[in-house]
Coordinates of C-alpha atoms and ligand atoms in Angstrom, one line a residue:
M1493 CA 16.8 5.5 27.8
I1494 CA 15.7 9.0 28.5
G1495 CA 12.0 9.1 29.4
L1496 CA 10.3 6.1 31.0
G1497 CA 6.7 6.8 30.2
T1498 CA 4.6 4.0 28.6
M1499 CA 6.7 3.9 25.4
G1500 CA 10.1 4.4 27.1
A1501 CA 9.4 1.6 29.7
G1502 CA 8.3 -0.7 26.9
I1503 CA 11.4 0.1 24.8
A1504 CA 13.7 -0.4 27.8
E1505 CA 12.1 -3.8 28.4
V1506 CA 12.8 -4.7 24.7
F1507 CA 16.5 -3.9 25.0
A1508 CA 16.9 -5.6 28.4
R1509 CA 15.2 -8.7 27.1
A1510 CA 17.7 -8.8 24.3
G1511 CA 20.6 -8.9 26.7
I1512 CA 21.5 -5.2 26.4
G1513 CA 22.2 -3.1 29.5
V1514 CA 19.9 -0.1 30.0
V1515 CA 20.6 3.1 31.9
A1516 CA 17.1 4.5 32.6
M1517 CA 16.4 8.2 33.3
D1518 CA 13.4 10.5 33.7
V1519 CA 12.7 14.0 34.7
D1520 CA 12.7 13.3 38.5
A1521 CA 12.7 10.4 40.9
T1522 CA 8.9 10.1 41.0
A1523 CA 8.7 9.8 37.2
L1524 CA 11.5 7.3 37.2
S1525 CA 10.1 5.0 39.8
R1526 CA 6.7 5.2 38.1
G1527 CA 8.4 4.1 34.8
I1528 CA 10.3 1.3 36.6
G1529 CA 6.9 0.2 38.1
T1530 CA 5.4 0.0 34.6
L1531 CA 8.3 -2.1 33.5
D1532 CA 8.1 -4.4 36.5
A1533 CA 4.4 -4.9 36.0
S1534 CA 4.9 -5.9 32.4
L1535 CA 7.7 -8.4 33.3
S1536 CA 5.5 -9.8 36.2
R1537 CA 2.6 -10.2 33.7
A1538 CA 4.9 -12.2 31.4
V1539 CA 5.9 -14.4 34.4
T1540 CA 2.3 -15.0 35.3
R1541 CA 1.5 -15.9 31.7
G1542 CA 4.3 -18.4 31.7
R1543 CA 6.3 -16.4 29.1
L1544 CA 9.2 -15.8 31.4
T1545 CA 10.7 -17.6 34.4
A1546 CA 11.3 -15.8 37.6
A1547 CA 15.0 -16.2 37.1
E1548 CA 14.8 -14.7 33.6
Q1549 CA 12.8 -11.8 35.0
A1550 CA 15.5 -11.2 37.6
Q1551 CA 18.2 -11.3 34.9
I1552 CA 16.3 -8.8 32.6
R1553 CA 15.6 -6.5 35.6
G1554 CA 19.3 -6.7 36.6
R1555 CA 20.2 -5.2 33.2
I1556 CA 18.2 -2.0 33.9
R1557 CA 19.9 0.6 36.0
P1558 CA 17.8 3.6 37.1
A1559 CA 20.1 6.6 36.9
A1560 CA 19.9 9.9 38.7
G1561 CA 21.4 12.1 36.0
F1562 CA 23.0 12.5 32.6
S1563 CA 26.5 11.9 33.9
E1564 CA 25.6 8.2 34.2
A1565 CA 25.1 8.1 30.4
A1566 CA 28.8 8.8 29.7
A1567 CA 29.6 5.2 28.7
V1568 CA 26.5 4.4 26.6
D1569 CA 26.8 3.3 22.9
L1570 CA 23.2 4.5 22.1
A1571 CA 20.9 7.0 23.8
V1572 CA 17.1 6.8 23.0
E1573 CA 15.1 9.8 23.7
V1574 CA 11.4 9.1 24.5
V1575 CA 10.2 12.3 26.2
P1576 CA 7.1 14.5 25.5
E1577 CA 6.9 16.0 22.1
R1578 CA 8.2 19.5 22.9
M1579 CA 11.2 20.8 20.9
E1580 CA 12.6 22.8 23.8
I1581 CA 12.8 19.7 26.0
K1582 CA 14.4 17.7 23.2
R1583 CA 16.9 20.4 22.5
E1584 CA 18.0 20.5 26.1
I1585 CA 18.3 16.7 26.2
F1586 CA 20.4 16.5 23.0
A1587 CA 22.6 19.3 24.3
E1588 CA 23.2 17.2 27.5
L1589 CA 23.9 14.1 25.5
D1590 CA 26.4 16.0 23.3
R1591 CA 28.1 17.0 26.5
V1592 CA 28.3 13.7 28.2
C1593 CA 28.3 10.9 25.6
S1594 CA 31.3 9.8 23.7
P1595 CA 31.5 11.3 20.2
D1596 CA 30.8 7.9 18.5
A1597 CA 27.7 7.2 20.6
I1598 CA 24.5 7.2 18.5
L1599 CA 21.7 9.5 19.6
A1600 CA 18.2 8.3 18.7
T1601 CA 14.8 9.9 19.1
N1602 CA 11.5 8.0 19.2
T1603 CA 9.7 11.2 18.1
S1604 CA 6.5 10.8 16.1
S1605 CA 5.7 14.5 15.6
I1606 CA 8.8 16.5 15.6
S1607 CA 11.2 16.5 12.6
V1608 CA 14.2 14.3 13.3
T1609 CA 16.1 16.8 11.1
A1610 CA 15.2 19.7 13.4
I1611 CA 16.4 17.6 16.4
A1612 CA 19.6 16.6 14.6
A1613 CA 20.3 20.2 13.6
A1614 CA 20.2 21.2 17.3
S1615 CA 22.9 18.7 18.0
K1616 CA 26.7 19.4 17.8
H1617 CA 27.1 16.1 15.8
P1618 CA 24.0 15.9 13.6
G1619 CA 25.4 13.0 11.6
R1620 CA 24.9 10.6 14.6
V1621 CA 21.3 11.6 15.3
I1622 CA 18.6 9.3 13.9
G1623 CA 15.0 8.4 14.4
M1624 CA 14.1 5.0 16.0
H1625 CA 10.3 5.0 16.0
F1626 CA 8.7 2.1 18.0
F1627 CA 5.0 1.2 18.1
N1628 CA 2.6 0.8 21.1
P1629 CA 2.7 -1.6 22.8
A1630 CA 6.5 -1.6 22.3
P1631 CA 7.2 -5.1 23.6
V1632 CA 4.6 -6.5 21.1
M1633 CA 4.8 -4.6 17.9
R1634 CA 7.7 -5.7 15.7
L1635 CA 8.3 -2.6 13.6
V1636 CA 11.0 0.0 14.1
E1637 CA 11.0 2.9 11.6
V1638 CA 14.6 3.9 11.2
V1639 CA 14.5 7.5 10.2
S1640 CA 17.5 9.1 8.6
T1641 CA 17.9 12.8 7.7
V1642 CA 19.9 14.6 5.1
L1643 CA 22.5 15.0 7.9
T1644 CA 22.7 11.3 9.0
T1645 CA 26.0 9.5 8.4
D1646 CA 25.6 6.3 6.4
G1647 CA 27.0 3.9 8.9
V1648 CA 24.6 5.0 11.6
V1649 CA 21.6 3.7 9.6
A1650 CA 23.2 0.3 9.1
T1651 CA 24.2 0.1 12.8
V1652 CA 20.7 1.0 14.1
S1653 CA 19.0 -1.3 11.6
D1654 CA 21.3 -4.2 12.8
L1655 CA 20.5 -3.3 16.4
A1656 CA 16.7 -3.3 15.6
R1657 CA 17.1 -6.8 14.2
H1658 CA 19.1 -7.9 17.2
I1659 CA 16.3 -6.8 19.6
G1660 CA 13.8 -8.8 17.6
K1661 CA 12.3 -6.0 15.6
T1662 CA 12.1 -5.5 11.8
P1663 CA 13.6 -2.2 10.7
V1664 CA 12.1 -0.2 7.8
H1665 CA 14.3 2.6 6.6
V1666 CA 12.5 5.9 5.8
G1667 CA 13.4 9.5 5.1
D1668 CA 12.3 12.2 7.5
R1669 CA 8.8 13.1 6.4
A1670 CA 5.8 13.9 8.8
G1671 CA 4.3 10.7 10.1
F1672 CA 6.9 8.5 8.4
I1673 CA 5.1 5.5 6.9
A1674 CA 2.8 4.1 9.6
N1675 CA 1.5 7.2 11.4
A1676 CA 1.0 9.1 8.1
L1677 CA -1.3 6.3 7.0
L1678 CA -2.8 5.3 10.3
L1679 CA -3.7 8.6 11.9
P1680 CA -5.8 10.1 9.0
Y1681 CA -7.8 6.9 9.0
L1682 CA -8.4 7.1 12.7
N1683 CA -9.2 10.8 12.5
H1684 CA -11.7 10.0 9.7
A1685 CA -13.3 7.3 11.8
L1686 CA -13.8 9.8 14.6
Y1687 CA -15.4 12.2 12.2
L1688 CA -17.8 9.5 11.0
M1689 CA -18.8 8.9 14.7
A1690 CA -19.1 12.7 15.5
S1691 CA -21.2 13.3 12.4
G1692 CA -23.6 10.5 13.2
Y1693 CA -22.6 8.5 10.1
G1694 CA -22.1 5.4 12.2
S1695 CA -22.2 4.4 15.9
R1696 CA -19.0 4.0 17.9
E1697 CA -19.4 0.2 18.1
D1698 CA -20.4 -0.2 14.4
I1699 CA -17.3 1.8 13.3
D1700 CA -15.0 -0.4 15.3
L1701 CA -16.8 -3.5 14.2
A1702 CA -16.5 -2.4 10.5
A1703 CA -12.7 -2.4 11.0
T1704 CA -12.3 -5.6 13.1
A1705 CA -15.0 -7.9 11.8
G1706 CA -15.1 -6.2 8.3
I1707 CA -11.5 -5.5 7.4
G1708 CA -9.9 -8.0 9.9
L1709 CA -7.8 -5.4 11.8
P1710 CA -6.8 -6.2 15.4
M1711 CA -8.5 -3.2 16.8
G1712 CA -11.2 -0.8 15.8
P1713 CA -10.0 2.8 15.0
L1714 CA -11.8 4.4 17.9
A1715 CA -10.4 1.8 20.5
L1716 CA -7.0 2.4 18.9
L1717 CA -7.3 6.1 19.3
D1718 CA -7.8 5.5 23.0
L1719 CA -4.8 3.2 23.1
I1720 CA -2.5 5.8 21.3
G1721 CA -3.9 8.7 23.4
L1722 CA -6.1 11.4 21.9
D1723 CA -3.5 14.1 22.7
T1724 CA -0.8 12.2 20.9
A1725 CA -3.1 11.6 18.0
L1726 CA -4.0 15.3 17.9
S1727 CA -0.3 16.4 17.8
I1728 CA 0.5 13.9 15.0
M1729 CA -2.5 15.2 13.0
E1730 CA -1.4 18.8 13.5
V1731 CA 2.1 17.9 12.2
L1732 CA 0.7 16.0 9.2
H1733 CA -1.6 19.0 8.5
G1734 CA 1.3 21.4 8.8
E1735 CA 3.4 19.3 6.4
F1736 CA 0.8 18.3 3.8
G1737 CA -1.9 20.9 4.2
L1738 CA -4.7 18.8 2.8
P1739 CA -8.2 18.7 4.4
R1740 CA -7.6 15.0 5.1
Y1741 CA -5.1 16.0 7.8
N1742 CA -7.4 18.5 9.5
P1743 CA -8.0 17.2 13.0
T1744 CA -11.6 16.4 13.6
P1745 CA -12.9 19.0 16.1
L1746 CA -14.0 16.2 18.5
L1747 CA -10.4 15.0 18.7
R1748 CA -9.3 18.4 19.9
R1749 CA -12.2 18.8 22.3
L1750 CA -11.7 15.4 23.9
S1751 CA -8.0 16.1 24.2
D1752 CA -8.6 19.6 25.7
A1753 CA -11.0 18.0 28.2
G1754 CA -8.3 15.6 29.3
L1755 CA -10.3 12.6 28.0
T1756 CA -7.2 11.3 26.3
G1757 CA -8.1 7.6 26.3
R1758 CA -6.9 4.6 28.2
K1759 CA -4.2 6.4 30.2
A1760 CA -6.9 8.9 31.5
G1761 CA -9.5 6.2 32.2
R1762 CA -11.8 7.7 29.6
G1763 CA -11.6 8.8 26.0
I1764 CA -13.9 7.7 23.3
Y1765 CA -14.7 4.7 25.5
D1766 CA -14.9 4.7 29.3
Y1767 CA -12.3 2.5 31.1
A1768 CA -13.2 3.5 34.6
G1769 CA -15.3 0.4 35.3
A1770 CA -14.2 -3.2 35.1
G1771 CA -13.4 -2.9 31.4
K1772 CA -14.1 -1.0 28.3
D1773 CA -17.8 -0.1 28.1
D1774 CA -18.2 -1.6 24.7
H1775 CA -20.5 -4.2 23.4
Q1776 CA -20.0 -6.6 20.5
S1777 CA -22.5 -4.6 18.6
G1778 CA -24.3 -1.3 19.0
N1779 CA -27.3 -2.8 17.4
E1780 CA -30.0 -3.3 20.1
D1781 CA -32.2 -4.7 17.4
A1782 CA -29.6 -7.4 16.4
S1783 CA -31.9 -9.8 18.3
A1784 CA -35.0 -8.6 16.5
A1785 CA -37.0 -11.3 14.9
A1786 CA -35.9 -12.2 11.4
P1787 CA -38.5 -11.8 8.7
K1788 CA -40.5 -14.9 7.6
T1789 CA -40.6 -13.9 4.0
V1790 CA -38.1 -11.7 2.1
T1791 CA -38.3 -10.2 -1.4
L1792 CA -34.8 -10.3 -2.7
I1793 CA -33.8 -7.8 -5.3
G1794 CA -30.3 -8.1 -6.9
A1795 CA -28.4 -7.8 -10.1
G1796 CA -29.0 -11.4 -11.1
D1797 CA -25.4 -12.2 -10.3
D1798 CA -23.6 -14.6 -8.0
V1799 CA -23.9 -12.2 -5.0
E1800 CA -27.7 -12.4 -5.3
A1801 CA -27.8 -16.2 -5.9
E1802 CA -25.6 -16.8 -2.9
L1803 CA -27.7 -14.6 -0.7
A1804 CA -30.9 -16.2 -1.8
S1805 CA -29.6 -19.7 -1.1
A1806 CA -28.3 -18.6 2.4
I1807 CA -31.7 -17.0 3.3
A1808 CA -33.5 -20.2 2.1
T1809 CA -31.1 -22.4 4.1
A1810 CA -31.9 -20.3 7.2
G1811 CA -35.6 -21.3 6.8
I1812 CA -36.8 -18.0 5.4
N1813 CA -39.0 -17.8 2.3
V1814 CA -37.4 -15.9 -0.6
T1815 CA -39.3 -14.4 -3.5
R1816 CA -38.1 -12.2 -6.3
N1817 CA -41.6 -10.8 -6.8
A1818 CA -41.6 -7.1 -5.7
A1819 CA -45.4 -7.1 -5.4
H1820 CA -45.4 -10.1 -2.9
P1821 CA -46.5 -8.8 0.5
S1822 CA -43.3 -10.0 2.1
D1823 CA -42.0 -8.8 5.5
L1824 CA -38.9 -7.2 4.0
V1825 CA -37.6 -6.1 0.7
L1826 CA -33.9 -6.8 0.7
I1827 CA -31.6 -5.2 -1.9
A1828 CA -28.4 -7.0 -2.4
A1829 CA -26.2 -4.0 -2.1
E1830 CA -23.0 -3.5 -4.0
A1831 CA -20.1 -1.1 -3.7
G1832 CA -20.6 2.0 -5.9
R1833 CA -24.3 1.4 -6.4
P1834 CA -26.9 3.1 -4.2
V1835 CA -29.7 1.1 -2.7
L1836 CA -32.5 3.7 -3.0
P1837 CA -33.2 3.4 -6.8
A1838 CA -33.7 -0.3 -6.4
S1839 CA -36.0 0.1 -3.4
L1840 CA -38.0 2.8 -5.2
A1841 CA -38.3 0.5 -8.2
A1842 CA -39.6 -2.3 -6.0
G1843 CA -42.4 0.1 -5.0
R1844 CA -42.0 -0.4 -1.2
P1845 CA -39.1 1.8 -0.2
Q1846 CA -40.3 1.9 3.5
Q1847 CA -40.0 -1.8 3.8
S1848 CA -36.6 -1.9 2.1
V1849 CA -33.1 -2.1 3.3
G1850 CA -29.8 -3.0 1.5
L1851 CA -27.5 -5.8 2.7
K1852 CA -23.8 -5.7 1.8
V1853 CA -21.9 -8.8 3.0
I1854 CA -18.2 -8.2 3.5
G1855 CA -16.1 -11.2 2.7
K1856 CA -17.5 -14.7 2.4
L1857 CA -21.0 -15.2 3.4
A1858 CA -20.4 -18.7 4.6
E1859 CA -17.6 -17.5 7.0
G1860 CA -20.0 -15.6 9.3
T1861 CA -18.4 -12.2 8.4
L1862 CA -19.8 -8.7 8.7
A1863 CA -23.0 -7.5 7.0
E1864 CA -23.8 -3.8 6.5
V1865 CA -27.5 -3.2 6.8
V1866 CA -27.9 -0.2 4.5
Q1867 CA -30.7 2.1 5.3
T1868 CA -32.0 4.6 2.8
S1869 CA -33.8 7.9 3.8
L1870 CA -37.1 6.0 3.4
S1871 CA -36.3 2.8 5.3
S1872 CA -38.6 2.4 8.3
P1873 CA -37.3 1.4 11.7
G1874 CA -39.2 -1.9 11.3
A1875 CA -37.4 -2.6 8.0
I1876 CA -34.0 -1.8 9.6
A1877 CA -34.8 -4.1 12.6
A1878 CA -35.9 -6.9 10.2
G1879 CA -32.7 -6.5 8.1
T1880 CA -30.6 -6.6 11.2
G1881 CA -32.5 -9.7 12.5
L1882 CA -32.1 -11.4 9.1
A1883 CA -28.3 -10.7 9.1
A1884 CA -28.0 -12.2 12.6
K1885 CA -30.0 -15.2 11.6
L1886 CA -27.6 -15.8 8.7
G1887 CA -24.8 -15.9 11.3
L1888 CA -23.4 -12.5 10.1
V1889 CA -22.3 -9.6 12.4
P1890 CA -24.7 -6.8 11.5
I1891 CA -23.8 -3.1 11.5
H1892 CA -25.7 -0.1 10.2
A1893 CA -24.7 2.1 7.4
P1894 CA -26.4 4.9 5.5
D1895 CA -27.0 4.6 1.8
R1896 CA -24.0 6.6 0.8
P1897 CA -21.1 5.5 -1.4
G1898 CA -18.7 3.2 0.4
F1899 CA -21.4 2.5 3.1
L1900 CA -19.3 2.2 6.3
V1901 CA -16.5 -0.3 5.6
G1902 CA -15.7 1.5 2.2
Q1903 CA -15.8 4.9 3.9
L1904 CA -13.1 3.8 6.3
L1905 CA -11.1 1.7 4.0
Y1906 CA -10.9 3.2 0.5
A1907 CA -9.5 6.6 1.5
H1908 CA -6.9 4.7 3.7
L1909 CA -5.9 2.6 0.7
A1910 CA -5.7 5.6 -1.5
D1911 CA -3.4 7.3 1.0
A1912 CA -1.1 4.2 0.8
V1913 CA -1.1 4.4 -3.0
R1914 CA -0.3 8.1 -3.0
M1915 CA 2.6 7.5 -0.6
C1916 CA 4.0 5.1 -3.1
Q1917 CA 3.2 7.4 -6.1
D1918 CA 5.1 10.2 -4.2
G1919 CA 8.1 8.0 -4.2
Y1920 CA 8.3 8.1 -0.4
S1921 CA 8.1 4.3 0.0
N1922 CA 7.0 1.2 -1.9
P1923 CA 4.2 -1.4 -1.5
T1924 CA 6.5 -4.0 0.2
E1925 CA 7.7 -1.6 2.9
I1926 CA 4.3 0.0 3.4
D1927 CA 2.7 -3.5 3.8
T1928 CA 5.5 -4.5 6.2
A1929 CA 5.1 -1.3 8.2
M1930 CA 1.4 -1.6 8.6
K1931 CA 1.5 -5.4 9.5
L1932 CA 4.4 -5.1 12.0
G1933 CA 3.6 -1.7 13.4
C1934 CA -0.2 -1.8 13.6
G1935 CA -0.9 -5.5 13.6
Y1936 CA -2.7 -5.6 10.2
P1937 CA -3.1 -9.2 9.0
R1938 CA -2.7 -7.9 5.5
G1939 CA -1.0 -4.7 4.4
P1940 CA -2.8 -2.0 2.3
F1941 CA -1.4 -3.2 -1.0
E1942 CA -2.3 -6.8 -0.2
L1943 CA -5.8 -5.6 0.6
I1944 CA -6.0 -3.8 -2.7
D1945 CA -4.7 -6.9 -4.6
A1946 CA -7.2 -9.1 -2.8
A1947 CA -10.2 -6.8 -3.5
G1948 CA -8.9 -5.9 -7.0
A1949 CA -7.6 -2.5 -7.9
A1950 CA -10.6 -1.9 -10.1
T1951 CA -13.0 -2.5 -7.1
V1952 CA -11.2 0.0 -4.9
L1953 CA -11.1 2.4 -7.8
T1954 CA -14.8 2.1 -8.4
G1955 CA -15.5 2.7 -4.7
L1956 CA -13.3 5.8 -4.6
E1957 CA -14.8 7.2 -7.8
A1958 CA -18.3 6.9 -6.3
M1959 CA -17.2 8.6 -3.1
Y1960 CA -15.3 11.3 -4.9
E1961 CA -18.3 12.0 -7.2
A1962 CA -20.6 12.2 -4.2
Y1963 CA -18.5 14.3 -1.8
G1964 CA -15.8 16.0 -3.9
Y1965 CA -13.3 15.6 -1.1
P1966 CA -9.7 15.5 -2.4
E1967 CA -8.9 12.4 -0.2
F1968 CA -11.4 10.4 -2.2
A1969 CA -9.8 11.4 -5.6
P1970 CA -8.5 8.1 -7.0
P1971 CA -4.7 8.3 -7.4
P1972 CA -3.5 7.8 -11.0
L1973 CA -1.2 4.9 -9.9
L1974 CA -4.3 3.0 -8.7
A1975 CA -6.1 3.7 -11.9
E1976 CA -3.1 2.5 -13.9
H1977 CA -3.0 -0.8 -12.0
A1978 CA -6.7 -1.2 -12.4
A1979 CA -6.6 -0.5 -16.2
A1980 CA -3.7 -2.8 -16.8
A1981 CA -5.0 -5.4 -14.2
I1982 CA -1.5 -5.5 -12.6
P1983 CA -1.4 -6.5 -8.9
F1984 CA 0.8 -4.3 -6.7
S1985 CA 2.6 -7.5 -5.7
A1986 CA 4.0 -7.7 -9.3
G1987 CA 6.5 -5.0 -8.2
P1988 CA 7.5 -1.7 -9.9
R1989 CA 6.8 -1.5 -13.7
P1990 CA 9.5 -0.6 -16.2
G1991 CA 10.1 3.1 -16.4
R1992 CA 9.3 3.7 -12.7
Ligands
LIG2395 N1 2.5 -4.4 27.1 C1 3.2 -5.6 26.9 N2 2.6 -6.7 26.3 C2 1.3 -6.5 25.9 C3 0.6 -5.3 26.0 C4 1.3 -4.2 26.6 N3 0.7 -3.0 26.8 N4 -0.6 -5.5 25.5 C5 -0.7 -6.8 25.1 N5 0.5 -7.4 25.3 C6 0.8 -8.7 25.0 C7 0.1 -9.7 25.8 O1 0.7 -9.9 27.0 C8 0.0 -10.9 24.9 O2 1.3 -11.6 25.0 P1 1.3 -13.2 25.2 O3 0.7 -13.8 23.9 O4 2.8 -13.5 25.3 O5 0.6 -13.5 26.4 C9 0.0 -10.3 23.5 O6 0.5 -9.0 23.6 C10 -1.4 -10.3 22.9 O7 -2.2 -9.6 23.8 P2 -3.8 -9.9 24.1 O8 -4.0 -11.3 23.9 O9 -4.1 -9.3 25.4 O10 -4.5 -9.0 23.1 P3 -4.7 -9.0 21.6 O11 -4.4 -10.3 21.0 O12 -6.0 -8.4 21.4 O13 -3.5 -8.0 21.1 C11 -2.6 -5.9 20.6 C12 -3.3 -6.8 21.6 C13 -1.2 -6.5 20.4 C14 -2.5 -4.5 21.2 C15 -3.4 -5.9 19.2 O14 -4.7 -5.5 19.5 C16 -2.8 -5.0 18.2 O15 -1.9 -5.4 17.5 N6 -3.4 -3.8 18.1 C17 -2.9 -2.8 17.2 C18 -2.0 -1.9 17.9 C19 -1.4 -0.8 17.1 O16 -1.9 -0.4 16.0 N7 -0.3 -0.1 17.5 C20 0.3 1.0 16.8 C21 -0.3 2.3 17.3 S1 0.5 3.6 16.5 C22 1.9 3.9 17.4 O17 2.2 3.3 18.4 C23 2.8 5.0 16.9 C24 2.9 6.2 17.8 O18 3.8 7.1 17.3 C25 1.5 6.8 18.0

């Protein structure tokens, strides 16, 4: 293991836990002992939590041998490079490995932002150079992207994939393209979330809640940026932008500024959130008015569909009077909001736009999920507070969203799903592998294609069309493959169609 930073220490732990001996190296003795300290802390935490016995800890630790220099790597079967993402450092390391390792040893890189092909080409034996891309935290996340280049020998892919399985990971084989599967999908979504925060579209907490309580992801995008490191995220975005050139991959200026300022996230004690105190300075919700009194009487305006009926019944069950009469002097006019349909026209038609907000329930109302309180340009602070109080009274988690296509959840999700469809349309991967990568690499409970199938391709298409029409950004342009699935009503789980 060359490089014992957070990822290197985690990967070394994974190998040692699987019974494999590890020779651990870093740039100097201080870096090495810091890395071993990280590893020891992780193993001790596992013992404290009752996941390992002290004897097992000692055995695992006994398999890890700190090494002073490359000469100690002479007998290894596999070298894994996990050093900073600078080509000149990697070139030096692969030259040393070429010199000391036996010719049939495999040389792997955990790089996420330098082309594996460029690293391989710098080696004397490029056929044995491969990417083994782990995910943070390495002991927990089960994905390993096995990245082959045009130079990689066939047997090497099979050996490394078997090894990944042996250490308890699931390998997904990909070609050498910027971001591989997971980063190419994850990072633009995180970058877009930061843009939404920087532009004031949504608050930090609401954006993270939209992802966790709304989409069911294990972490919000802003908290995840802090975990990955804003400097790392920036370099991945730069590589994606260099490779694909689209505006979607342009790093949000705030990402660069925070990174330049050294506010790189958890590892620096501060990034988008502040970690200097006892814990992350977050709240469950950024809505100070979540405790605002719920209205006593609500005028409900909907499309006369099930969504409206369900909302009416929930409001009545909560002990709030519901009327459909727009002229009634109720405390709040509530527009049952729907994807792809703005709230403002309905609130104008009701004649009391100041007292109106939209409410978009994500998921099943009865399950206490997320509710977007949609404010138009005319909604008064009182109406917004009343809408928020109402959502809380219904047992929902309220967040605020402007009356723009996609509201907040759709803004985050639809472009992300479109990226996944485009990756498939490009022939780089397929729905099964993309879903596996996002579930095992990023902890998604459902992969992008499972999310599309659950919502219906037509719903995602409508959302994207509305966003594309309003903004004109290419990232919102619905991919033809999505339109085909929507038109033919074929779920992605049905597999590839004849002729593909
Ligand atoms: N090291 C070791 N173990 C850790 C850990 C760490 N840093 N963080 C958490 N764990 C372990 C805990 O000990 C616990 O194990 P246990 O059940 O045996 O006690 C388990 O993970 C769950 O941890 P917690 O209960 O504390 O926390 P959560 O349930 O909230 O899970 C999480 C934490 C696993 C980080 C989860 O939030 C998650 O899956 N987040 C998404 C992470 C993600 O997307 N990673 C990919 C980033 S992209 C990347 O790495 C690529 C790179 O190129 C940028």
